[in-house]
Amino acid sequence: MRRVYFDHSATTPVHPAVAEEMLRFANKTFGNPSSVHFFGREARKAVEEARDKVATAIGARPEEIIFTSGGTESDLMAIKGVVYANRSKGNHIITSAIEHHAVLENCKALEKEGFTVTILPVDPDGMVSPESVADAINDKTILITIMHANNEVGTIQPIQEIGRLAKAKGILFHTDAVQSFGKIPVNVDELMVDFLSISGHKIYAPKGIGALYIRRGVRWAPNSLGGGQERKRRPGTENVMGIAALGKAVEIAVETMSAESARLTLLRDRIIKEIMENYSNVYLNGHPTRRLPNHVNFSFEFIEGEALLLSLDLKGVAASSGSACTSGSLEPSHVLLAMGIPPEVAHGSLRLTLGKDNNDEDVSYFLEVLPPIIERLRAMSPLYHKVSDDCDTCGNTWCR
Ligand code: PLP
């Protein structure tokens, strides 16, 4: 059976050149970067080379990069590191309703410690307005954390405008760039951010490696204590293999980003056009133009997202839905709900996120297997019947 992987926002395969790099560290370069001997020096060299690559890719200085275990840890380190270090200045945090749980859950936990959190709403396209950020700022605000691009709907946020506001008020600004980095240009000075989170497994590096950018000179405190690694900012023996892999993946992303984004945009737009033209009761979620090049998200009315996913999986297509399994029940995505999408429509959402190995044939295959699935699932829905002449009188508001 043909297999089509359309779930690159969940994770990406490891790039063969990255895997090759990792083998070098499994076989030969195994030293501890803190050791003074040859083996240690080789490992240190690899770590610092990778740091240079990450820093250059985002317009930062190497000493502003800390390696972490991934996006979640980077988000946590940025948020807690800022608020604990700046407690004497204030206790107010601003974030948005569409952040990843790595941000939202940490902010909510901080409320229990006496911090106050403003969770900004978004518009129907999933955009945070800079005006709402400006309105939320008060003299106790110490941190603004707004993601660069959303993982569920792909909307790209006006980070630079928010950054300008934050800078004017002297408030530290973090952005979660886990989904945007490697797909669209990310430059810390242009975006005017003080902290930026990156994750390796979204850019063809392995899981369990990431990075946090911390602008030089900002007030921030480490979250854990231990050895002197990462200039005492993130203690623990470095994940040398993961770090080298991240460096290689970043190098490849920088080289290929513009051509790859243009290629994926064409594939993405073909999917959008075909779906929007050929189906009734379907919505494109996220911003129509300010969206990631590889990202689409639709809501199909009268469809259960999980059933859609399973049916696609049986045909070899791997995608994801707008529901998350929380304690055994399927909750509609908090992002779609924040955009004002009714829960029953949010349940029928499908996220397709494309990547380097996808091509036109994959898109054709998906577009070929989808119609009978939608037809079958809708036929099972008691609420759905095809729009017909009766519809003006049937009283079923869902039809229209
Ligand atoms: N932030 C965003 C926007 C994400 O999409 C993800 C992962 O899906 C994370 C953070 C967490 O990253 P990691 O899986 O590397 O911990």
Short mmCIF file of C-alpha atoms in Angstrom, two decimals, residues 100-323:
data_model
loop_
_atom_site.label_atom_id
_atom_site.label_comp_id
_atom_site.label_asym_id
_atom_site.label_seq_id
_atom_site.Cartn_x
_atom_site.Cartn_y
_atom_site.Cartn_z
CA HIS A 100 0.95 25.15 22.65
CA HIS A 101 0.26 23.41 25.97
CA ALA A 102 3.97 23.77 26.76
CA VAL A 103 3.28 27.49 27.17
CA LEU A 104 -0.31 27.49 28.39
CA GLU A 105 0.13 24.87 31.09
CA ASN A 106 3.23 26.56 32.47
CA CYS A 107 1.46 29.91 32.56
CA LYS A 108 -1.54 28.37 34.31
CA ALA A 109 0.73 26.68 36.86
CA LEU A 110 2.30 30.06 37.59
CA GLU A 111 -1.12 31.47 38.49
CA LYS A 112 -1.06 29.15 41.50
CA GLU A 113 2.20 30.81 42.55
CA GLY A 114 0.70 34.30 42.60
CA PHE A 115 1.33 35.39 39.01
CA THR A 116 -1.57 36.76 36.99
CA VAL A 117 -1.98 35.68 33.39
CA THR A 118 -3.88 37.43 30.61
CA ILE A 119 -4.81 34.95 27.88
CA LEU A 120 -5.54 36.98 24.75
CA PRO A 121 -8.29 35.91 22.36
CA VAL A 122 -7.66 35.45 18.63
CA ASP A 123 -9.71 36.41 15.59
CA PRO A 124 -11.47 33.78 13.41
CA ASP A 125 -8.24 33.32 11.39
CA GLY A 126 -6.31 32.52 14.57
CA MET A 127 -4.47 35.86 14.73
CA VAL A 128 -3.50 37.69 17.90
CA SER A 129 -3.92 41.44 17.43
CA PRO A 130 -1.04 43.67 18.54
CA GLU A 131 -3.69 46.12 19.81
CA SER A 132 -5.00 43.50 22.23
CA VAL A 133 -1.44 43.02 23.49
CA ALA A 134 -1.05 46.78 23.95
CA ASP A 135 -4.34 46.93 25.86
CA ALA A 136 -3.35 44.07 28.13
CA ILE A 137 -0.01 45.55 29.19
CA ASN A 138 0.03 47.04 32.66
CA ASP A 139 2.75 48.25 35.00
CA LYS A 140 3.14 44.74 36.44
CA THR A 141 3.69 43.02 33.08
CA ILE A 142 7.03 41.21 33.03
CA LEU A 143 6.62 38.74 30.16
CA ILE A 144 4.79 38.46 26.85
CA THR A 145 4.84 34.99 25.28
CA ILE A 146 3.17 34.60 21.87
CA MET A 147 3.99 31.86 19.39
CA HIS A 148 5.43 32.61 15.95
CA ALA A 149 3.30 30.13 13.97
CA ASN A 150 0.52 27.99 15.27
CA ASN A 151 0.96 24.23 15.17
CA GLU A 152 -2.70 23.40 14.55
CA VAL A 153 -3.80 25.94 11.96
CA GLY A 154 -0.48 27.31 10.68
CA THR A 155 -1.33 30.99 11.20
CA ILE A 156 1.74 33.21 11.42
CA GLN A 157 1.49 35.84 14.16
CA PRO A 158 2.50 39.51 13.93
CA ILE A 159 5.54 38.90 16.11
CA GLN A 160 7.51 41.92 14.97
CA GLU A 161 4.67 44.33 15.84
CA ILE A 162 4.26 42.72 19.25
CA GLY A 163 8.03 42.76 19.73
CA ARG A 164 8.11 46.49 19.01
CA LEU A 165 5.45 47.08 21.65
CA ALA A 166 7.26 44.94 24.19
CA LYS A 167 10.54 46.72 23.56
CA ALA A 168 8.95 50.16 23.89
CA LYS A 169 7.61 49.17 27.31
CA GLY A 170 10.75 47.30 28.43
CA ILE A 171 8.88 44.00 28.73
CA LEU A 172 10.64 40.72 27.92
CA PHE A 173 9.22 38.89 24.93
CA HIS A 174 9.35 35.16 24.18
CA THR A 175 8.18 33.42 21.03
CA ASP A 176 7.74 29.72 20.46
CA ALA A 177 9.17 29.25 16.96
CA VAL A 178 8.98 25.46 17.06
CA GLN A 179 6.74 25.30 13.98
CA SER A 180 8.08 28.27 12.03
CA PHE A 181 11.83 27.71 12.32
CA GLY A 182 13.14 26.05 9.17
CA LYS A 183 10.01 26.89 7.19
CA ILE A 184 9.95 30.68 7.15
CA PRO A 185 12.70 33.21 7.95
CA VAL A 186 13.32 33.57 11.67
CA ASN A 187 15.61 36.38 12.81
CA VAL A 188 15.62 37.40 16.45
CA ASP A 189 16.42 41.06 15.75
CA GLU A 190 13.82 41.43 13.03
CA LEU A 191 11.21 39.72 15.19
CA MET A 192 12.37 41.84 18.16
CA VAL A 193 12.24 38.89 20.57
CA ASP A 194 14.31 38.27 23.68
CA PHE A 195 13.68 34.50 23.86
CA LEU A 196 12.94 32.02 21.09
CA SER A 197 12.23 28.27 21.29
CA ILE A 198 13.30 25.70 18.69
CA SER A 199 12.72 21.96 18.49
CA GLY A 200 14.86 19.50 16.51
CA HIS A 201 12.27 16.90 15.58
CA LYS A 202 10.21 19.39 13.56
CA ILE A 203 13.17 20.01 11.23
CA TYR A 204 14.44 16.48 10.48
CA ALA A 205 16.65 16.13 13.58
CA PRO A 206 15.79 13.49 16.21
CA LYS A 207 13.36 13.92 19.09
CA GLY A 208 14.75 15.09 22.42
CA ILE A 209 16.89 17.99 21.24
CA GLY A 210 16.05 21.67 20.97
CA ALA A 211 17.44 25.10 21.65
CA LEU A 212 16.53 28.29 23.44
CA TYR A 213 17.74 31.70 22.35
CA ILE A 214 18.28 34.12 25.23
CA ARG A 215 19.16 37.69 24.27
CA ARG A 216 22.42 38.82 25.86
CA GLY A 217 21.95 41.02 28.89
CA VAL A 218 18.31 40.22 29.70
CA ARG A 219 17.31 39.34 33.22
CA TRP A 220 16.70 35.60 33.37
CA ALA A 221 17.40 32.80 35.85
CA PRO A 222 18.18 29.13 35.19
CA ASN A 223 15.55 26.58 36.18
CA SER A 224 17.84 23.86 37.41
CA LEU A 225 21.09 23.60 39.28
CA GLY A 226 23.99 21.23 38.77
CA GLY A 227 27.23 21.27 36.81
CA GLY A 228 28.62 24.19 34.88
CA GLN A 229 27.44 23.09 31.44
CA GLU A 230 25.90 25.64 29.07
CA ARG A 231 27.50 28.34 31.24
CA LYS A 232 25.50 27.09 34.22
CA ARG A 233 22.27 27.92 32.42
CA ARG A 234 21.30 24.31 31.66
CA PRO A 235 23.32 21.86 33.74
CA GLY A 236 23.84 18.23 32.75
CA THR A 237 26.20 16.50 30.33
CA GLU A 238 25.38 17.70 26.84
CA ASN A 239 23.43 15.51 24.41
CA VAL A 240 26.33 15.69 21.97
CA MET A 241 24.79 13.42 19.36
CA GLY A 242 21.49 15.32 19.43
CA ILE A 243 23.24 18.68 19.38
CA ALA A 244 25.36 17.73 16.36
CA ALA A 245 22.24 16.37 14.67
CA LEU A 246 20.41 19.64 15.32
CA GLY A 247 23.35 21.59 13.89
CA LYS A 248 23.28 19.49 10.72
CA ALA A 249 19.49 19.78 10.40
CA VAL A 250 19.70 23.56 10.82
CA GLU A 251 22.41 23.76 8.17
CA ILE A 252 20.20 21.81 5.73
CA ALA A 253 17.11 23.86 6.62
CA VAL A 254 18.94 27.11 5.94
CA GLU A 255 20.24 25.86 2.58
CA THR A 256 16.92 24.45 1.37
CA MET A 257 14.30 26.70 3.01
CA SER A 258 13.45 29.07 0.22
CA ALA A 259 13.17 26.47 -2.57
CA GLU A 260 11.43 24.00 -0.29
CA SER A 261 8.91 26.56 0.96
CA ALA A 262 8.02 27.52 -2.61
CA ARG A 263 7.61 23.85 -3.55
CA LEU A 264 5.46 23.03 -0.51
CA THR A 265 3.33 26.14 -1.01
CA LEU A 266 2.35 24.84 -4.47
CA LEU A 267 1.38 21.44 -3.05
CA ARG A 268 -0.47 23.05 -0.16
CA ASP A 269 -2.39 25.39 -2.43
CA ARG A 270 -3.36 22.56 -4.72
CA ILE A 271 -4.90 20.73 -1.75
CA ILE A 272 -6.72 23.87 -0.61
CA LYS A 273 -8.10 24.59 -4.07
CA GLU A 274 -9.30 21.03 -4.71
CA ILE A 275 -10.94 20.64 -1.31
CA MET A 276 -12.62 24.03 -1.28
CA GLU A 277 -13.93 23.61 -4.82
CA ASN A 278 -15.15 20.05 -4.57
CA TYR A 279 -16.75 19.72 -1.15
CA SER A 280 -19.72 21.35 0.50
CA ASN A 281 -19.78 22.22 4.19
CA VAL A 282 -16.02 22.50 4.48
CA TYR A 283 -13.96 25.36 5.94
CA LEU A 284 -10.31 26.25 5.68
CA ASN A 285 -9.04 26.91 9.21
CA GLY A 286 -6.31 29.45 9.84
CA HIS A 287 -5.32 32.57 7.98
CA PRO A 288 -5.87 32.38 4.21
CA THR A 289 -2.46 33.86 3.37
CA ARG A 290 -0.40 34.34 6.56
CA ARG A 291 0.11 30.63 7.05
CA LEU A 292 3.00 28.17 7.06
CA PRO A 293 3.94 26.96 3.57
CA ASN A 294 3.42 23.29 4.43
CA HIS A 295 0.25 23.57 6.48
CA VAL A 296 -3.47 23.10 5.87
CA ASN A 297 -6.35 22.52 8.23
CA PHE A 298 -9.96 21.96 7.23
CA SER A 299 -13.17 21.39 9.13
CA PHE A 300 -15.61 19.05 7.46
CA GLU A 301 -19.09 19.41 8.85
CA PHE A 302 -20.96 16.18 9.72
CA ILE A 303 -17.71 14.23 10.05
CA GLU A 304 -15.98 12.79 13.10
CA GLY A 305 -12.33 13.77 12.85
CA GLU A 306 -11.14 10.54 14.46
CA ALA A 307 -13.15 8.43 12.01
CA LEU A 308 -11.71 10.46 9.16
CA LEU A 309 -8.17 9.92 10.44
CA LEU A 310 -8.66 6.18 10.85
CA SER A 311 -10.18 5.87 7.38
CA LEU A 312 -7.29 7.81 5.86
CA ASP A 313 -4.84 5.66 7.80
CA LEU A 314 -6.43 2.53 6.32
CA LYS A 315 -5.61 4.01 2.92
CA GLY A 316 -2.03 4.76 4.01
CA VAL A 317 -2.43 8.50 4.57
CA ALA A 318 -1.10 9.76 7.93
CA ALA A 319 -2.65 13.05 9.07
CA SER A 320 -3.93 14.49 12.31
CA SER A 321 -7.19 15.87 13.64
CA GLY A 322 -8.46 18.85 15.54
CA SER A 323 -9.19 16.81 18.61
#
